[in-house]
Amino acid sequence: MTAPTIPAARFGTNPYLRNMSDTRKTLPAKGSFHELIVALYEQQQTASVLYEDNGVTRANGLIRELFEKDGEKWFRLADGTDIRIDSLYAVNGTFSSDYSEC
């Protein structure tokens, strides 16, 4: 028994698939997530991030602290995870312009 084939034209009527596209929200070239991280901290909103830590790593939570260490800007999530801002690939669905994994 084989699975039924759904004609491509039917996707246009499905409200969940109709809005799918190959676009994503990105920072401008050489852009920084610093302002977005500060805004999330000040508004106490959850940050969902992808960052570099010996491979792409995912984390999320409230930002409890903004700080500098060795001349670099960092933030600390509620679970104690420290993340360097310039190691970020994505924050809440906005990606760095040079990230191409998705």
JSON list of C-alpha atoms in Angstrom, two decimals:
[
{"chain": "A", "resi": 1, "resn": "MET", "atom": "CA", "xyz": [0.00, 0.00, 0.00]},
{"chain": "A", "resi": 2, "resn": "THR", "atom": "CA", "xyz": [1.40, 3.39, -0.95]},
{"chain": "A", "resi": 3, "resn": "ALA", "atom": "CA", "xyz": [0.68, 6.74, 0.61]},
{"chain": "A", "resi": 4, "resn": "PRO", "atom": "CA", "xyz": [-1.67, 9.00, -1.34]},
{"chain": "A", "resi": 5, "resn": "THR", "atom": "CA", "xyz": [-0.09, 11.77, -3.35]},
{"chain": "A", "resi": 6, "resn": "ILE", "atom": "CA", "xyz": [-1.29, 15.29, -2.57]},
{"chain": "A", "resi": 7, "resn": "PRO", "atom": "CA", "xyz": [-1.29, 17.56, -5.61]},
{"chain": "A", "resi": 8, "resn": "ALA", "atom": "CA", "xyz": [0.94, 20.62, -5.17]},
{"chain": "A", "resi": 9, "resn": "ALA", "atom": "CA", "xyz": [-2.00, 22.90, -5.92]},
{"chain": "A", "resi": 10, "resn": "ARG", "atom": "CA", "xyz": [-3.68, 21.84, -2.65]},
{"chain": "A", "resi": 11, "resn": "PHE", "atom": "CA", "xyz": [-0.91, 23.38, -0.57]},
{"chain": "A", "resi": 12, "resn": "GLY", "atom": "CA", "xyz": [-2.21, 26.83, -1.52]},
{"chain": "A", "resi": 13, "resn": "THR", "atom": "CA", "xyz": [-5.44, 26.18, 0.37]},
{"chain": "A", "resi": 14, "resn": "ASN", "atom": "CA", "xyz": [-3.82, 24.89, 3.54]},
{"chain": "A", "resi": 15, "resn": "PRO", "atom": "CA", "xyz": [-3.49, 27.82, 6.00]},
{"chain": "A", "resi": 16, "resn": "TYR", "atom": "CA", "xyz": [-0.51, 26.13, 7.68]},
{"chain": "A", "resi": 17, "resn": "LEU", "atom": "CA", "xyz": [1.42, 25.65, 4.45]},
{"chain": "A", "resi": 18, "resn": "ARG", "atom": "CA", "xyz": [0.24, 28.74, 2.58]},
{"chain": "A", "resi": 19, "resn": "ASN", "atom": "CA", "xyz": [2.60, 31.04, 4.50]},
{"chain": "A", "resi": 20, "resn": "MET", "atom": "CA", "xyz": [5.68, 28.85, 4.11]},
{"chain": "A", "resi": 21, "resn": "SER", "atom": "CA", "xyz": [8.47, 30.47, 2.14]},
{"chain": "A", "resi": 22, "resn": "ASP", "atom": "CA", "xyz": [12.19, 30.29, 1.61]},
{"chain": "A", "resi": 23, "resn": "THR", "atom": "CA", "xyz": [12.80, 33.65, 3.27]},
{"chain": "A", "resi": 24, "resn": "ARG", "atom": "CA", "xyz": [14.05, 34.43, 6.72]},
{"chain": "A", "resi": 25, "resn": "LYS", "atom": "CA", "xyz": [14.67, 37.52, 8.81]},
{"chain": "A", "resi": 26, "resn": "THR", "atom": "CA", "xyz": [18.36, 38.43, 8.88]},
{"chain": "A", "resi": 27, "resn": "LEU", "atom": "CA", "xyz": [20.58, 41.12, 10.31]},
{"chain": "A", "resi": 28, "resn": "PRO", "atom": "CA", "xyz": [22.34, 43.40, 7.84]},
{"chain": "A", "resi": 29, "resn": "ALA", "atom": "CA", "xyz": [25.89, 42.38, 6.90]},
{"chain": "A", "resi": 30, "resn": "LYS", "atom": "CA", "xyz": [28.24, 43.07, 9.84]},
{"chain": "A", "resi": 31, "resn": "GLY", "atom": "CA", "xyz": [25.14, 43.58, 12.03]},
{"chain": "A", "resi": 32, "resn": "SER", "atom": "CA", "xyz": [25.13, 42.80, 15.74]},
{"chain": "A", "resi": 33, "resn": "PHE", "atom": "CA", "xyz": [22.58, 41.21, 18.03]},
{"chain": "A", "resi": 34, "resn": "HIS", "atom": "CA", "xyz": [23.62, 43.54, 20.87]},
{"chain": "A", "resi": 35, "resn": "GLU", "atom": "CA", "xyz": [20.62, 45.89, 20.64]},
{"chain": "A", "resi": 36, "resn": "LEU", "atom": "CA", "xyz": [18.18, 42.97, 20.44]},
{"chain": "A", "resi": 37, "resn": "ILE", "atom": "CA", "xyz": [19.77, 41.26, 23.45]},
{"chain": "A", "resi": 38, "resn": "VAL", "atom": "CA", "xyz": [19.62, 44.50, 25.47]},
{"chain": "A", "resi": 39, "resn": "ALA", "atom": "CA", "xyz": [15.95, 44.99, 24.54]},
{"chain": "A", "resi": 40, "resn": "LEU", "atom": "CA", "xyz": [15.07, 41.42, 25.55]},
{"chain": "A", "resi": 41, "resn": "TYR", "atom": "CA", "xyz": [16.91, 41.93, 28.86]},
{"chain": "A", "resi": 42, "resn": "GLU", "atom": "CA", "xyz": [15.19, 45.25, 29.60]},
{"chain": "A", "resi": 43, "resn": "GLN", "atom": "CA", "xyz": [11.74, 43.91, 28.68]},
{"chain": "A", "resi": 44, "resn": "GLN", "atom": "CA", "xyz": [12.34, 40.60, 30.49]},
{"chain": "A", "resi": 45, "resn": "GLN", "atom": "CA", "xyz": [11.33, 38.59, 27.43]},
{"chain": "A", "resi": 46, "resn": "THR", "atom": "CA", "xyz": [12.55, 35.09, 26.66]},
{"chain": "A", "resi": 47, "resn": "ALA", "atom": "CA", "xyz": [15.53, 34.78, 24.34]},
{"chain": "A", "resi": 48, "resn": "SER", "atom": "CA", "xyz": [15.76, 31.72, 22.07]},
{"chain": "A", "resi": 49, "resn": "VAL", "atom": "CA", "xyz": [19.26, 31.63, 20.62]},
{"chain": "A", "resi": 50, "resn": "LEU", "atom": "CA", "xyz": [21.59, 29.65, 18.40]},
{"chain": "A", "resi": 51, "resn": "TYR", "atom": "CA", "xyz": [25.27, 30.22, 19.08]},
{"chain": "A", "resi": 52, "resn": "GLU", "atom": "CA", "xyz": [28.71, 28.75, 18.51]},
{"chain": "A", "resi": 53, "resn": "ASP", "atom": "CA", "xyz": [30.06, 26.57, 21.32]},
{"chain": "A", "resi": 54, "resn": "ASN", "atom": "CA", "xyz": [32.12, 23.78, 19.73]},
{"chain": "A", "resi": 55, "resn": "GLY", "atom": "CA", "xyz": [29.26, 23.45, 17.22]},
{"chain": "A", "resi": 56, "resn": "VAL", "atom": "CA", "xyz": [25.89, 25.08, 16.86]},
{"chain": "A", "resi": 57, "resn": "THR", "atom": "CA", "xyz": [24.19, 25.16, 20.26]},
{"chain": "A", "resi": 58, "resn": "ARG", "atom": "CA", "xyz": [20.62, 26.07, 21.17]},
{"chain": "A", "resi": 59, "resn": "ALA", "atom": "CA", "xyz": [19.56, 27.77, 24.40]},
{"chain": "A", "resi": 60, "resn": "ASN", "atom": "CA", "xyz": [16.62, 29.75, 25.67]},
{"chain": "A", "resi": 61, "resn": "GLY", "atom": "CA", "xyz": [15.49, 31.59, 28.76]},
{"chain": "A", "resi": 62, "resn": "LEU", "atom": "CA", "xyz": [15.34, 34.98, 30.37]},
{"chain": "A", "resi": 63, "resn": "ILE", "atom": "CA", "xyz": [18.48, 37.10, 30.23]},
{"chain": "A", "resi": 64, "resn": "ARG", "atom": "CA", "xyz": [19.52, 37.72, 33.84]},
{"chain": "A", "resi": 65, "resn": "GLU", "atom": "CA", "xyz": [22.71, 39.71, 33.28]},
{"chain": "A", "resi": 66, "resn": "LEU", "atom": "CA", "xyz": [24.64, 41.67, 30.65]},
{"chain": "A", "resi": 67, "resn": "PHE", "atom": "CA", "xyz": [28.39, 41.94, 31.24]},
{"chain": "A", "resi": 68, "resn": "GLU", "atom": "CA", "xyz": [31.82, 42.35, 29.66]},
{"chain": "A", "resi": 69, "resn": "LYS", "atom": "CA", "xyz": [34.66, 39.88, 29.99]},
{"chain": "A", "resi": 70, "resn": "ASP", "atom": "CA", "xyz": [38.07, 40.24, 28.33]},
{"chain": "A", "resi": 71, "resn": "GLY", "atom": "CA", "xyz": [36.74, 43.16, 26.26]},
{"chain": "A", "resi": 72, "resn": "GLU", "atom": "CA", "xyz": [33.84, 41.10, 24.85]},
{"chain": "A", "resi": 73, "resn": "LYS", "atom": "CA", "xyz": [30.10, 41.56, 25.49]},
{"chain": "A", "resi": 74, "resn": "TRP", "atom": "CA", "xyz": [28.31, 38.62, 27.11]},
{"chain": "A", "resi": 75, "resn": "PHE", "atom": "CA", "xyz": [24.94, 37.77, 28.62]},
{"chain": "A", "resi": 76, "resn": "ARG", "atom": "CA", "xyz": [23.83, 35.20, 31.17]},
{"chain": "A", "resi": 77, "resn": "LEU", "atom": "CA", "xyz": [20.60, 33.23, 30.91]},
{"chain": "A", "resi": 78, "resn": "ALA", "atom": "CA", "xyz": [18.50, 32.33, 33.95]},
{"chain": "A", "resi": 79, "resn": "ASP", "atom": "CA", "xyz": [19.95, 28.79, 33.95]},
{"chain": "A", "resi": 80, "resn": "GLY", "atom": "CA", "xyz": [23.49, 30.21, 34.31]},
{"chain": "A", "resi": 81, "resn": "THR", "atom": "CA", "xyz": [24.56, 29.75, 30.68]},
{"chain": "A", "resi": 82, "resn": "ASP", "atom": "CA", "xyz": [27.00, 32.50, 29.63]},
{"chain": "A", "resi": 83, "resn": "ILE", "atom": "CA", "xyz": [26.95, 33.42, 25.92]},
{"chain": "A", "resi": 84, "resn": "ARG", "atom": "CA", "xyz": [29.25, 35.82, 24.08]},
{"chain": "A", "resi": 85, "resn": "ILE", "atom": "CA", "xyz": [27.10, 38.12, 21.92]},
{"chain": "A", "resi": 86, "resn": "ASP", "atom": "CA", "xyz": [29.42, 37.86, 18.93]},
{"chain": "A", "resi": 87, "resn": "SER", "atom": "CA", "xyz": [29.04, 34.04, 18.98]},
{"chain": "A", "resi": 88, "resn": "LEU", "atom": "CA", "xyz": [25.31, 34.29, 18.18]},
{"chain": "A", "resi": 89, "resn": "TYR", "atom": "CA", "xyz": [23.89, 32.90, 14.94]},
{"chain": "A", "resi": 90, "resn": "ALA", "atom": "CA", "xyz": [20.23, 33.65, 15.69]},
{"chain": "A", "resi": 91, "resn": "VAL", "atom": "CA", "xyz": [18.01, 35.32, 18.28]},
{"chain": "A", "resi": 92, "resn": "ASN", "atom": "CA", "xyz": [14.24, 34.78, 18.36]},
{"chain": "A", "resi": 93, "resn": "GLY", "atom": "CA", "xyz": [14.08, 33.93, 14.66]},
{"chain": "A", "resi": 94, "resn": "THR", "atom": "CA", "xyz": [16.43, 36.64, 13.39]},
{"chain": "A", "resi": 95, "resn": "PHE", "atom": "CA", "xyz": [19.63, 35.23, 11.89]},
{"chain": "A", "resi": 96, "resn": "SER", "atom": "CA", "xyz": [23.07, 36.66, 11.25]},
{"chain": "A", "resi": 97, "resn": "SER", "atom": "CA", "xyz": [23.57, 37.34, 7.57]},
{"chain": "A", "resi": 98, "resn": "ASP", "atom": "CA", "xyz": [26.47, 34.89, 7.32]},
{"chain": "A", "resi": 99, "resn": "TYR", "atom": "CA", "xyz": [24.65, 31.92, 8.91]},
{"chain": "A", "resi": 100, "resn": "SER", "atom": "CA", "xyz": [23.64, 29.41, 6.25]},
{"chain": "A", "resi": 101, "resn": "GLU", "atom": "CA", "xyz": [22.68, 26.25, 8.12]},
{"chain": "A", "resi": 102, "resn": "CYS", "atom": "CA", "xyz": [18.94, 26.63, 7.67]}
]
